[in-house]
Coordinates of C-alpha atoms in Angstrom, one line a residue:
M1 CA -42.0 -8.7 5.3
A2 CA -38.4 -9.0 4.0
V3 CA -37.3 -6.9 1.1
Y4 CA -36.6 -9.0 -2.0
L5 CA -34.2 -7.6 -4.7
N6 CA -35.1 -8.8 -8.2
D7 CA -31.6 -8.4 -9.7
V8 CA -29.3 -11.4 -9.8
S9 CA -26.1 -11.1 -7.8
R10 CA -23.4 -11.3 -10.4
T11 CA -19.6 -11.6 -10.5
F12 CA -17.0 -10.2 -12.9
G13 CA -16.6 -13.5 -14.6
E14 CA -20.2 -13.1 -16.1
Y15 CA -19.2 -10.1 -18.1
L16 CA -17.1 -9.1 -21.1
L17 CA -16.1 -5.8 -22.6
I18 CA -17.2 -4.9 -26.1
P19 CA -14.4 -3.2 -28.2
G20 CA -14.8 0.5 -28.8
L21 CA -13.2 2.6 -31.5
T22 CA -9.4 2.4 -31.1
T23 CA -8.2 5.8 -32.4
K24 CA -4.6 6.6 -33.2
L25 CA -4.3 8.2 -29.8
C26 CA -5.2 4.9 -28.1
V27 CA -1.7 3.5 -27.6
P28 CA -0.4 2.1 -24.3
S29 CA 2.1 5.0 -23.9
N30 CA -0.8 7.5 -23.9
I31 CA -2.8 5.6 -21.2
S32 CA -3.1 7.4 -17.9
L33 CA -4.0 5.2 -14.9
R34 CA -4.0 8.1 -12.4
T35 CA -7.1 8.1 -10.2
P36 CA -8.4 9.9 -7.1
L37 CA -8.0 8.2 -3.7
V38 CA -10.1 10.6 -1.7
K39 CA -13.2 12.7 -2.2
H40 CA -13.0 16.1 -3.8
K41 CA -15.2 18.8 -5.3
V42 CA -15.9 18.2 -9.0
G43 CA -13.4 20.1 -11.0
E44 CA -10.8 20.3 -8.2
M45 CA -7.8 18.1 -7.5
P46 CA -8.1 15.5 -4.7
A47 CA -5.6 15.6 -1.8
I48 CA -4.2 12.3 -2.9
R49 CA -4.1 10.8 -6.4
L50 CA -2.8 7.3 -7.1
N51 CA -0.6 6.8 -10.2
I52 CA -1.9 3.3 -10.7
P53 CA -5.3 2.1 -9.4
F54 CA -4.0 -0.4 -7.0
V55 CA -3.9 -0.6 -3.2
S56 CA -3.0 -3.6 -1.1
A57 CA -5.4 -5.3 1.3
I58 CA -5.3 -4.5 5.0
M59 CA -4.0 -8.0 5.9
Q60 CA -1.2 -9.5 8.0
S61 CA -0.1 -11.7 5.1
V62 CA 0.0 -8.8 2.6
S63 CA 0.6 -5.3 3.7
G64 CA 3.9 -5.0 5.7
P65 CA 6.4 -2.2 5.2
E66 CA 8.4 -3.9 2.5
L67 CA 5.3 -4.3 0.3
A68 CA 4.2 -0.7 1.1
I69 CA 7.5 0.6 0.0
G70 CA 7.5 -1.5 -3.2
L71 CA 4.0 -0.6 -4.1
A72 CA 4.4 3.2 -3.5
R73 CA 7.6 3.2 -5.6
N74 CA 5.4 1.8 -8.4
G75 CA 2.6 4.2 -8.0
G76 CA 0.1 2.5 -5.7
L77 CA -0.5 2.6 -2.0
S78 CA -0.6 0.0 0.9
F79 CA -2.7 0.1 4.0
I80 CA -0.5 -1.3 6.8
F81 CA -2.5 -3.9 8.7
G82 CA -4.1 -2.9 12.0
S83 CA -4.5 -6.4 13.6
Q84 CA -1.4 -5.8 15.7
P85 CA -0.3 -3.7 18.7
I86 CA -0.4 0.0 18.0
T87 CA 3.4 0.4 18.6
D88 CA 4.2 -2.2 16.0
Q89 CA 1.9 -0.7 13.4
V90 CA 3.4 2.8 14.0
E91 CA 6.9 1.4 13.6
M92 CA 5.9 -0.1 10.2
V93 CA 4.5 3.3 9.1
R94 CA 7.6 5.1 10.2
K95 CA 9.8 2.6 8.3
V96 CA 7.9 3.4 5.1
K97 CA 8.1 7.2 5.7
K98 CA 11.8 7.0 6.3
F99 CA 12.7 4.9 3.3
K100 CA 12.9 7.7 0.8
A101 CA 12.6 11.3 2.0
G102 CA 15.3 13.1 0.1
F103 CA 16.6 14.5 3.4
V104 CA 16.6 11.5 5.8
V105 CA 16.8 11.9 9.6
S106 CA 19.3 9.3 10.7
D107 CA 17.8 6.5 12.9
S108 CA 21.1 4.5 13.2
N109 CA 23.7 6.3 15.4
L110 CA 26.5 5.3 17.7
T111 CA 29.4 7.0 19.5
P112 CA 33.1 6.4 18.8
E113 CA 33.3 4.4 22.0
H114 CA 30.8 1.8 20.8
R115 CA 32.2 -1.5 19.4
L116 CA 31.9 -3.4 16.2
A117 CA 29.5 -5.8 17.9
D118 CA 27.2 -2.8 18.5
V119 CA 27.5 -1.8 14.8
L120 CA 26.5 -5.3 13.7
S121 CA 23.6 -5.4 16.2
L122 CA 22.3 -2.1 15.0
I123 CA 22.6 -3.1 11.3
N124 CA 20.6 -6.3 12.1
K125 CA 18.0 -4.4 13.9
M126 CA 17.5 -1.4 11.5
G127 CA 18.2 -3.2 8.2
H128 CA 20.6 -0.6 6.7
S129 CA 24.4 -0.2 7.1
T130 CA 25.0 3.6 7.1
I131 CA 25.6 4.7 10.7
G132 CA 26.2 8.2 11.9
I133 CA 28.9 8.5 14.6
T134 CA 28.1 11.4 16.9
D135 CA 29.4 12.6 20.2
D136 CA 26.3 11.4 22.1
G137 CA 25.1 8.7 19.8
T138 CA 21.9 10.6 18.8
S139 CA 20.6 11.6 15.4
N140 CA 21.4 15.3 16.1
G141 CA 24.7 15.0 18.0
K142 CA 27.9 16.5 16.8
L143 CA 29.0 14.5 13.7
L144 CA 32.4 12.8 14.4
G145 CA 32.4 10.2 11.6
L146 CA 30.6 7.7 9.5
V147 CA 30.5 3.9 9.4
T148 CA 29.4 1.9 6.3
S149 CA 29.8 -1.7 5.4
R150 CA 33.0 -0.8 3.6
D151 CA 34.7 0.1 6.9
F152 CA 34.9 -3.4 8.5
R153 CA 34.9 -7.1 7.8
A154 CA 32.5 -8.8 10.2
E155 CA 33.9 -12.2 9.7
K156 CA 37.6 -11.2 10.4
D157 CA 37.7 -8.1 12.5
D158 CA 37.6 -8.2 16.3
H159 CA 34.0 -7.5 17.4
N160 CA 35.3 -5.7 20.5
M161 CA 37.2 -3.2 18.4
K162 CA 36.0 0.4 19.1
V163 CA 34.2 2.3 16.4
K164 CA 36.7 5.2 16.5
Y165 CA 39.4 2.9 15.1
F166 CA 37.6 1.9 11.9
M167 CA 35.1 4.7 11.2
T168 CA 35.6 7.3 8.5
P169 CA 36.5 10.4 10.6
F170 CA 34.8 13.7 10.0
D171 CA 37.9 15.4 8.5
K172 CA 37.7 12.9 5.6
L173 CA 34.0 13.3 5.0
I174 CA 32.4 15.5 2.3
V175 CA 29.4 17.1 3.9
G176 CA 26.6 19.5 3.0
Q177 CA 25.4 22.5 5.1
A178 CA 21.9 22.9 6.5
G179 CA 19.7 24.7 4.0
I180 CA 21.1 23.1 0.9
A181 CA 18.6 22.2 -1.8
L182 CA 18.1 18.6 -2.6
T183 CA 19.2 19.1 -6.2
E184 CA 22.4 20.6 -5.0
A185 CA 23.0 17.8 -2.6
N186 CA 22.4 15.2 -5.3
Q187 CA 24.9 17.1 -7.5
I188 CA 27.6 16.9 -4.7
I189 CA 26.9 13.1 -4.5
W190 CA 27.3 12.7 -8.2
D191 CA 30.4 14.9 -8.6
N192 CA 32.2 13.1 -5.7
K193 CA 30.9 9.6 -6.4
L194 CA 29.4 9.3 -2.9
N195 CA 26.8 7.0 -1.6
T196 CA 25.9 9.2 1.3
L197 CA 26.1 12.9 2.0
P198 CA 25.7 14.0 5.6
I199 CA 24.0 17.4 6.1
I200 CA 25.2 19.3 9.2
D201 CA 24.4 22.7 10.8
K202 CA 26.9 25.5 11.7
D203 CA 27.8 23.6 15.0
Q204 CA 28.7 20.4 13.1
R205 CA 25.5 18.7 14.4
L206 CA 24.1 16.0 12.1
I207 CA 20.8 17.1 10.6
Y208 CA 20.1 14.7 7.7
F209 CA 21.6 12.1 5.3
V210 CA 21.0 12.3 1.5
F211 CA 21.5 9.0 -0.2
R212 CA 22.5 8.3 -3.8
K213 CA 20.2 5.3 -3.9
D214 CA 17.2 7.5 -3.4
Y215 CA 18.0 9.5 -6.5
D216 CA 18.6 6.3 -8.5
N217 CA 15.4 4.8 -7.2
H218 CA 13.4 7.8 -8.3
R219 CA 14.8 7.7 -11.8
E220 CA 13.9 3.9 -12.0
N221 CA 10.4 4.5 -10.7
P222 CA 8.8 7.4 -12.6
Y223 CA 5.4 6.6 -11.2
E224 CA 6.5 6.8 -7.5
L225 CA 3.8 7.9 -5.2
S226 CA 5.3 10.5 -2.8
G227 CA 4.3 13.7 -1.1
A228 CA 5.6 17.3 -1.2
D229 CA 8.2 16.3 1.4
K230 CA 9.5 13.5 -0.9
T231 CA 8.4 10.7 1.5
L232 CA 6.5 7.7 0.1
L233 CA 2.8 7.8 0.8
V234 CA 1.4 5.0 3.0
G235 CA -2.0 4.2 4.6
A236 CA -3.0 2.2 7.7
G237 CA -6.0 0.2 8.7
I238 CA -7.8 1.0 11.9
N239 CA -10.7 -0.6 13.8
T240 CA -13.7 0.8 15.6
R241 CA -12.5 -0.1 19.1
D242 CA -9.2 1.4 19.9
Y243 CA -9.2 4.2 17.4
R244 CA -8.9 6.9 20.0
E245 CA -5.5 5.6 20.9
R246 CA -4.4 4.2 17.5
V247 CA -5.3 7.1 15.2
P248 CA -3.2 9.8 17.1
A249 CA -0.2 7.5 17.1
L250 CA -0.5 6.8 13.4
V251 CA -0.9 10.5 12.6
D252 CA 2.2 11.3 14.7
A253 CA 4.1 8.7 12.6
G254 CA 3.2 10.5 9.4
V255 CA 0.5 8.2 8.0
D256 CA -1.1 9.8 4.9
V257 CA -4.6 8.1 4.9
L258 CA -6.5 5.7 7.1
C259 CA -9.1 3.1 6.4
I260 CA -11.6 1.5 8.8
D261 CA -11.2 -2.2 8.3
S262 CA -14.4 -4.3 8.7
S263 CA -16.2 -7.2 7.0
D264 CA -19.4 -5.2 7.4
G265 CA -19.0 -1.4 7.4
Y266 CA -22.7 -0.4 7.4
S267 CA -22.7 0.1 11.2
E268 CA -23.1 2.8 13.8
W269 CA -19.6 1.9 15.1
Q270 CA -18.1 3.1 11.8
S271 CA -20.2 6.2 11.8
E272 CA -19.0 7.1 15.3
T273 CA -15.4 6.4 14.4
L274 CA -15.6 8.6 11.3
Q275 CA -17.2 11.4 13.1
W276 CA -14.7 11.3 15.9
I277 CA -11.7 11.5 13.5
K278 CA -13.2 14.3 11.5
T279 CA -14.1 16.3 14.6
E280 CA -10.8 15.6 16.4
Y281 CA -8.7 16.6 13.4
N282 CA -10.9 19.3 11.9
G283 CA -11.4 17.2 8.8
K284 CA -7.7 17.1 8.0
V285 CA -7.1 13.4 8.5
L286 CA -8.3 11.4 5.5
V287 CA -10.1 8.2 6.2
G288 CA -12.0 5.6 4.1
A289 CA -14.6 3.3 5.3
G290 CA -16.4 0.0 4.4
N291 CA -17.1 -2.6 3.4
I292 CA -20.6 -2.2 1.9
V293 CA -22.5 -3.6 -1.1
D294 CA -25.4 -1.2 -1.8
K295 CA -26.7 2.4 -2.0
E296 CA -27.8 2.5 1.6
G297 CA -24.4 1.5 2.9
F298 CA -22.7 4.0 0.7
D299 CA -24.9 6.9 1.6
Y300 CA -24.6 6.1 5.3
L301 CA -20.8 6.1 5.3
V302 CA -20.4 9.2 3.1
N303 CA -22.8 11.2 5.2
A304 CA -20.7 10.2 8.2
G305 CA -17.6 11.6 6.6
A306 CA -15.9 8.9 4.7
D307 CA -13.3 10.1 2.1
F308 CA -13.7 6.9 0.1
V309 CA -15.9 3.9 0.3
K310 CA -14.8 0.3 0.0
V311 CA -17.2 -2.1 -1.8
G312 CA -17.3 -5.9 -1.3
I313 CA -18.4 -8.5 1.2
G314 CA -17.4 -12.2 0.8
G315 CA -15.7 -11.9 -2.6
G316 CA -12.1 -12.4 -1.5
S317 CA -10.3 -15.6 -2.3
I318 CA -9.8 -16.5 1.4
C319 CA -13.1 -15.0 2.6
I320 CA -15.9 -17.3 3.7
T321 CA -18.3 -14.7 5.1
R322 CA -21.0 -15.7 2.6
E323 CA -20.6 -19.3 3.4
Q324 CA -20.6 -18.8 7.2
K325 CA -23.2 -16.0 7.5
G326 CA -25.1 -15.9 4.2
I327 CA -24.1 -12.2 3.9
G328 CA -22.8 -10.5 0.8
R329 CA -23.4 -9.8 -2.8
G330 CA -21.9 -10.6 -6.1
Q331 CA -19.0 -8.1 -6.6
A332 CA -20.0 -6.8 -10.0
T333 CA -23.6 -6.2 -8.9
A334 CA -22.5 -4.5 -5.7
L335 CA -20.1 -2.3 -7.5
M336 CA -22.6 -1.1 -10.2
D337 CA -25.2 -0.4 -7.5
V338 CA -22.8 1.7 -5.4
A339 CA -21.5 3.5 -8.5
Q340 CA -25.0 4.6 -9.3
A341 CA -25.4 5.8 -5.7
R342 CA -22.2 7.8 -6.1
R343 CA -23.5 9.4 -9.3
E344 CA -26.6 10.5 -7.5
Y345 CA -24.6 11.9 -4.6
Q346 CA -22.3 13.8 -6.9
K347 CA -25.2 15.3 -8.8
K348 CA -26.8 16.4 -5.5
T349 CA -23.6 17.7 -3.7
G350 CA -21.0 18.4 -6.4
I351 CA -18.6 16.1 -4.5
Y352 CA -17.0 13.0 -6.1
V353 CA -16.4 10.1 -3.7
P354 CA -14.0 7.5 -4.9
I355 CA -15.0 3.8 -4.8
C356 CA -12.6 1.0 -3.9
S357 CA -13.5 -2.4 -5.3
D358 CA -12.3 -5.0 -2.7
G359 CA -12.4 -8.7 -3.7
G360 CA -13.7 -10.8 -6.5
L361 CA -10.8 -10.4 -9.0
V362 CA -9.8 -13.7 -10.5
H363 CA -8.2 -12.7 -13.8
D364 CA -6.4 -9.5 -14.8
Y365 CA -9.2 -8.5 -17.2
H366 CA -11.6 -8.4 -14.2
M367 CA -9.6 -5.4 -13.1
V368 CA -10.6 -3.4 -16.2
L369 CA -14.2 -4.6 -15.7
A370 CA -14.2 -3.3 -12.2
L371 CA -12.8 0.1 -13.3
A372 CA -15.3 0.3 -16.1
M373 CA -18.2 -0.5 -13.7
G374 CA -17.3 2.5 -11.5
A375 CA -14.3 1.6 -9.3
D376 CA -11.6 4.2 -9.0
F377 CA -9.1 1.8 -7.5
L378 CA -8.8 -1.8 -6.6
M379 CA -7.8 -3.4 -3.2
M380 CA -6.1 -6.7 -3.7
G381 CA -4.8 -9.3 -1.3
R382 CA -4.1 -12.6 -3.1
Y383 CA -2.5 -10.7 -6.0
F384 CA 0.1 -9.0 -3.7
A385 CA 0.6 -12.0 -1.3
R386 CA 2.4 -13.9 -4.1
F387 CA 5.4 -11.5 -4.3
D388 CA 8.8 -11.3 -2.6
E389 CA 7.8 -8.1 -0.9
S390 CA 4.8 -9.6 1.1
P391 CA 5.7 -10.5 4.7
T392 CA 5.0 -14.2 4.6
K393 CA 7.3 -17.2 4.1
K394 CA 8.2 -18.7 0.8
L395 CA 7.8 -22.5 1.0
R396 CA 8.4 -25.4 -1.3
I397 CA 5.5 -27.9 -1.6
G398 CA 6.3 -30.7 -4.0
N399 CA 7.8 -29.1 -7.1
N400 CA 6.3 -25.7 -6.6
Y401 CA 7.1 -22.7 -4.5
V402 CA 4.3 -21.0 -2.6
K403 CA 3.7 -18.2 -0.1
E404 CA 1.5 -18.4 2.9
Y405 CA -1.8 -16.4 2.7
W406 CA -4.4 -16.2 5.4
G407 CA -7.6 -14.1 6.0
E408 CA -8.0 -11.6 8.7
G409 CA -11.1 -13.5 9.8
S410 CA -9.1 -16.7 10.3
N411 CA -8.0 -18.1 13.6
R412 CA -4.4 -17.4 12.6
A413 CA -5.1 -13.7 12.4
Q414 CA -7.3 -13.6 15.5
N415 CA -8.6 -10.3 14.3
W416 CA -11.6 -9.9 16.7
Q417 CA -11.5 -6.1 16.1
R418 CA -12.6 -6.6 12.5
Y419 CA -15.2 -9.4 12.8
D420 CA -16.6 -9.3 16.4
M421 CA -20.0 -7.8 16.7
G422 CA -19.6 -6.5 20.2
G423 CA -19.5 -8.0 23.7
T424 CA -16.6 -10.2 24.7
E425 CA -13.4 -9.6 22.8
N426 CA -12.9 -12.9 20.9
L427 CA -13.3 -14.4 17.5
K428 CA -16.5 -16.4 17.7
F429 CA -16.1 -18.2 14.4
E430 CA -13.9 -18.0 11.3
E431 CA -14.7 -15.9 8.3
G432 CA -11.4 -16.5 6.5
V433 CA -9.2 -19.5 5.7
D434 CA -5.4 -20.2 6.0
S435 CA -4.0 -21.1 2.6
Y436 CA -1.1 -20.8 0.1
V437 CA -0.8 -18.9 -3.1
P438 CA 1.7 -19.6 -6.0
Y439 CA 4.9 -17.7 -5.6
A440 CA 5.4 -15.2 -8.4
G441 CA 8.7 -13.4 -7.7
K442 CA 9.3 -9.6 -7.7
M443 CA 6.4 -7.2 -7.5
K444 CA 7.8 -4.8 -10.2
D445 CA 8.0 -7.5 -12.8
N446 CA 4.5 -8.8 -12.3
L447 CA 3.0 -5.3 -12.1
A448 CA 4.5 -4.4 -15.4
I449 CA 2.7 -7.4 -17.0
T450 CA -0.6 -6.6 -15.3
L451 CA -0.5 -2.9 -16.1
G452 CA 0.4 -3.7 -19.7
K453 CA -2.7 -5.8 -20.0
I454 CA -4.9 -3.1 -18.5
R455 CA -3.5 -0.5 -20.9
A456 CA -4.0 -2.8 -23.9
T457 CA -7.6 -3.5 -22.9
M458 CA -8.3 0.2 -22.4
C459 CA -6.9 0.8 -25.9
S460 CA -9.3 -1.7 -27.3
C461 CA -12.2 0.1 -25.5
G462 CA -11.1 3.4 -27.0
S463 CA -10.3 5.0 -23.6
I464 CA -7.0 6.6 -22.5
T465 CA -8.1 7.4 -18.9
I466 CA -10.1 5.6 -16.3
E467 CA -12.7 8.4 -16.3
E468 CA -13.2 7.9 -20.1
L469 CA -13.4 4.1 -19.6
Q470 CA -16.2 4.6 -17.1
K471 CA -18.1 6.8 -19.5
Q472 CA -17.5 4.9 -22.8
A473 CA -17.2 1.2 -21.9
K474 CA -19.7 -1.2 -23.3
I475 CA -20.2 -4.3 -21.2
T476 CA -22.1 -7.5 -22.0
L477 CA -23.4 -10.4 -20.0
V478 CA -22.0 -13.8 -21.1
S479 CA -23.4 -17.3 -21.0
S480 CA -21.6 -20.3 -19.5
T481 CA -21.1 -21.6 -23.0
S482 CA -19.4 -18.5 -24.2
I483 CA -17.1 -18.5 -21.2
V484 CA -15.9 -21.9 -22.3
E485 CA -15.5 -20.5 -25.8
G486 CA -13.3 -17.7 -24.5
G487 CA -10.5 -20.1 -23.5
A488 CA -8.5 -22.6 -25.4
H489 CA -10.8 -25.4 -26.6
D490 CA -11.0 -28.2 -29.1
V491 CA -7.2 -28.5 -29.4
I492 CA -4.5 -30.6 -27.7
L493 CA -2.2 -28.3 -25.9
K494 CA 1.5 -28.8 -26.1
E495 CA 3.2 -29.6 -22.8
Q496 CA 5.3 -26.7 -21.5
T497 CA 9.0 -27.6 -21.3

């Protein structure tokens, strides 16, 4: 006989937070949104902590390198989508890791005998205009000069002109010597009003570049999520089919954390993938798993080695898994059930396993509800797809600007690794749709508003950390009538001009 659960499957929209005592300490500037990304022993620090509780969804229409850079600079983390060739995903990870490293290995180099046309081609390919000119055109050749956008006029200069005639030659460069501290390098940049400082060894070979913009970016982004080597942190999605080839390539590229991407994570395939990674890398490669919606799924993945567990099936705005398969659970109910399982596991083992809530967020206040119900961080697709930094096109439809947004289970994504249940390698039916979302502009501006709302709500709950919120929050069910009451009603709204 089938097992029947008596609890109703509920969503975030059916709950409200009850205010707690707002003390004089509960002001937005005192709110800390730092949260663990991976499991750790109680009382010890996790290997990775987020500075804001946001990660971006493992989707083609969301998590490209530009969004990964933007989110990490603001304190969160992106998982570069895995529904693409391994080499392409690796290159996206490398692009994020190279963006800000303090000391940056040059990936744009030419010889003095190259021509302006080669410079323009390299700029177009790599996306940045500082080019090291070395004797052999490599990143570690003898430094002979430097080319930046100030050294030529693409619209007027002869594209056949050789680099040696317009580069800034070595004898006119200010350089740093190998072994210099980053603070000292930044001081040289500041004192000499430079944009770029080449770092060379005793044989004049190019070792690194240090960029002024990296220093400025760090000051403008105090919550930036970076490692001990000053590189931005970035994750990557993997599947349970080609992980033996994909994972080593991603690790070599410098990826900081992995996540197995699946619409249903309670499977032997995920267990095998987790165990292989943990055995192959002696537990040093961090990997999350999911998605699941109950205690059984949580226990299964944690016992297999998951460093965090992703909760949610069918709650995403473009997901139709529940409609197609009748599989899933209301996101609020699923999250509360898994959070209880996490508490039991922690009591038994002394290990805290972070929970990621994936899907079901319609309004910003739902984010606080999810955190209060036990989530340590939130994975969002639609939210990030609206921004300039997402990889999709901005279109004008009627009088409105929109961005394209499609699910990984849609025909457009053709992501059979994520949704196929075995057998032939094809997508048998869709579990996601192809859609648009309203264009919202720059990520940083929108994040500031959202995070401001979260901090204000936490103040009203009397909590200055996410951990306090989870312990102190009071949550109530609401009726359909009170939901109507919560919005503007019984008035005639003025038209927005």
